[in-house]
CSV table of C-alpha atoms in Angstrom, one decimal:
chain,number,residue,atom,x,y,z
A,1,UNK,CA,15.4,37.1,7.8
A,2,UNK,CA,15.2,34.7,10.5
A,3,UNK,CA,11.7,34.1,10.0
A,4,UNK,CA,12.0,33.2,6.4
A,5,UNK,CA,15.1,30.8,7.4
A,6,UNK,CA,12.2,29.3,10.5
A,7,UNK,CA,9.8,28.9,7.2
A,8,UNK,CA,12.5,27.7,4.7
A,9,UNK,CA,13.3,25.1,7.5
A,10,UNK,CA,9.7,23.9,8.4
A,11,UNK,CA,9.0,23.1,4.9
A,12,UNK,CA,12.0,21.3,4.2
A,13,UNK,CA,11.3,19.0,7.5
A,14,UNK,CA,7.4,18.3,6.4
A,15,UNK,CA,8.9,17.3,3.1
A,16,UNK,CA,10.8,14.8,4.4
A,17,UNK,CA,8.7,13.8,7.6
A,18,UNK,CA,5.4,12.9,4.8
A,19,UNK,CA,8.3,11.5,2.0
A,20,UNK,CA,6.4,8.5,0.6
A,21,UNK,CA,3.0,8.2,-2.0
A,22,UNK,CA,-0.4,6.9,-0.8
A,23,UNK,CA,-0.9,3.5,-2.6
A,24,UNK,CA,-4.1,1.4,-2.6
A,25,UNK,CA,-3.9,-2.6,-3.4
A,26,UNK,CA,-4.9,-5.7,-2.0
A,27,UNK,CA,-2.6,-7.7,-0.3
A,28,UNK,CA,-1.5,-11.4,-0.3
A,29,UNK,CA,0.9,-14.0,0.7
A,30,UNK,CA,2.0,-16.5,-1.6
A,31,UNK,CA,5.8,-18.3,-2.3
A,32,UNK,CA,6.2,-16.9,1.6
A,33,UNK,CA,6.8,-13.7,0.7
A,34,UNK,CA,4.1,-10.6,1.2
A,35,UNK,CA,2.6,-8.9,-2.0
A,36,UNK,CA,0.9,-6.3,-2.8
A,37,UNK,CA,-1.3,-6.0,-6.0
A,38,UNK,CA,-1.8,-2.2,-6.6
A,39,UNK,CA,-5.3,-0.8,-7.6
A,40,UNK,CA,-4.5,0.3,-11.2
A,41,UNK,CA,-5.3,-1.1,-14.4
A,42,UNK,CA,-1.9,-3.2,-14.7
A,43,UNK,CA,-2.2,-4.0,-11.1
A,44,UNK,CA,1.5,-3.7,-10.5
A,45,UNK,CA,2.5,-6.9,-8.2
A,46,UNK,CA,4.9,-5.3,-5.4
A,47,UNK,CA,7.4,-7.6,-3.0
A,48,UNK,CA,6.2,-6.0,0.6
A,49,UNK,CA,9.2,-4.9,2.8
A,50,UNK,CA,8.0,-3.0,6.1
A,51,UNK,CA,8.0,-3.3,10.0
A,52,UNK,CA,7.1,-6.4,11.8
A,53,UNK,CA,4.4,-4.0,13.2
A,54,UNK,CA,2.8,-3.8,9.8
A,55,UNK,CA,3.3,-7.3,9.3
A,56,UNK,CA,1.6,-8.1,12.4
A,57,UNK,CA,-1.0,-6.0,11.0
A,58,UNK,CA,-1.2,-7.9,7.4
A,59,UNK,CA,-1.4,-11.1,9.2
A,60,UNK,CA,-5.0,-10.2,11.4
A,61,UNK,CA,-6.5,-8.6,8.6
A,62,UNK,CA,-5.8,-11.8,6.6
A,63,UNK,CA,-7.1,-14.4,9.2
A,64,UNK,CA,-10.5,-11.2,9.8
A,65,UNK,CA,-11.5,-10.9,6.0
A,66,UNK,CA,-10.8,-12.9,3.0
A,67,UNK,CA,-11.7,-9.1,0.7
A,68,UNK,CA,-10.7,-6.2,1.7
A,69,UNK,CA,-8.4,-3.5,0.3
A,70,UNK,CA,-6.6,-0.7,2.2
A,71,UNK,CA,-4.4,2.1,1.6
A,72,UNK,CA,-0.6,2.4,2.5
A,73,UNK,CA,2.2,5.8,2.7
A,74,UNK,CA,4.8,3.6,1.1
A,75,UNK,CA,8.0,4.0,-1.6
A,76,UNK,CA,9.0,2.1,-5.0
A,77,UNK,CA,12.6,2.4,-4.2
A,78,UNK,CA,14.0,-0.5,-6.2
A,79,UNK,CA,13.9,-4.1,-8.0
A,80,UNK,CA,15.7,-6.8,-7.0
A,81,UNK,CA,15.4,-10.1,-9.5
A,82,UNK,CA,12.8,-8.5,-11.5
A,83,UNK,CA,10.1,-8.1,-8.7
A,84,UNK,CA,9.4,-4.0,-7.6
A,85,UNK,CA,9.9,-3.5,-3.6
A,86,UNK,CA,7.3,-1.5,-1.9
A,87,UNK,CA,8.6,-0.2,1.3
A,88,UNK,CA,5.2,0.4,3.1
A,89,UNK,CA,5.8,2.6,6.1
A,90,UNK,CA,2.3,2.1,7.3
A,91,UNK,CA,-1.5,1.3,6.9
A,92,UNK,CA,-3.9,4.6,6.7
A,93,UNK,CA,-6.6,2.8,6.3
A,94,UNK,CA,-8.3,-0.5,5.7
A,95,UNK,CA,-11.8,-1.0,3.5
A,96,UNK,CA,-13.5,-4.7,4.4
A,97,UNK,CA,-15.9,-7.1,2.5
A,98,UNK,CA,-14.0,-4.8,-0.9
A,99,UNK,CA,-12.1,-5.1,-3.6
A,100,UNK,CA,-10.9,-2.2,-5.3
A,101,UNK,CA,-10.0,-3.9,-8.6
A,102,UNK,CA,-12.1,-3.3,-11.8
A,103,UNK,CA,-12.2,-6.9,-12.6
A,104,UNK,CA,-13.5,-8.0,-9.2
A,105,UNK,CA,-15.8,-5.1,-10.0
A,106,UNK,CA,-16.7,-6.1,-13.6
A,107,UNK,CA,-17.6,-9.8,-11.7
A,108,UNK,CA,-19.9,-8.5,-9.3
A,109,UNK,CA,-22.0,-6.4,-11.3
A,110,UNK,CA,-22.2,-9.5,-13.5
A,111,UNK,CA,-23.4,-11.6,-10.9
A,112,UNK,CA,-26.1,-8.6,-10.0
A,113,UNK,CA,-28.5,-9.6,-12.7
């Protein structure tokens, strides 16, 4: 009995220590405000709220690579004056001199020939 309660326990701790979805985008700053544009066919435009830490982090890869795209563990937890909040709790992983977008895509296949 106690061991189930140890497992019941464990699982219910991972679940909350990983809470948050793995979101890819590109990421800009425009009207002084952080956004990121979400890798999806409607990329979804996302008002950034997050650590300074990730900020910090934002502002080198901005000033290191013009394209890039990287991947965040963040939450869609509400809208405030019509613009979805992404709470990004970090940066997994960062993909330089890349876009992930299929139009950006589309482009440079087109300029291929």
């Amino acid at each position: 009995m106690i061991r189930i309660l140890i497992f019941i326990n464990t699982l219910l701790f991972i679940s909350i220590a990983c809470a948050g979805d793995i979101f890819n985008g590109t990421v800009s700053f425009k009207n002084n405000q952080w956004h990121f544009i979400r890798c999806s066919i409607t990329q979804d435009d996302y008002l950034i709220e997050t650590s300074q830490d990730v900020i910090t982090h934002l502002k080198a890869l901005q000033q290191q690579e013009k394209n890039y795209w990287i991947n965040v563990v963040a939450d869609v937890n509400k809208q405030r004056n019509g613009n979805l909040i992404l709470e990004v709790e970090k940066v997994i992983e960062v993909h330089l001199g890349a876009s992930c977008h299929l139009l950006d895509a589309i482009k440079n296949f087109e300029n291929r020939e």
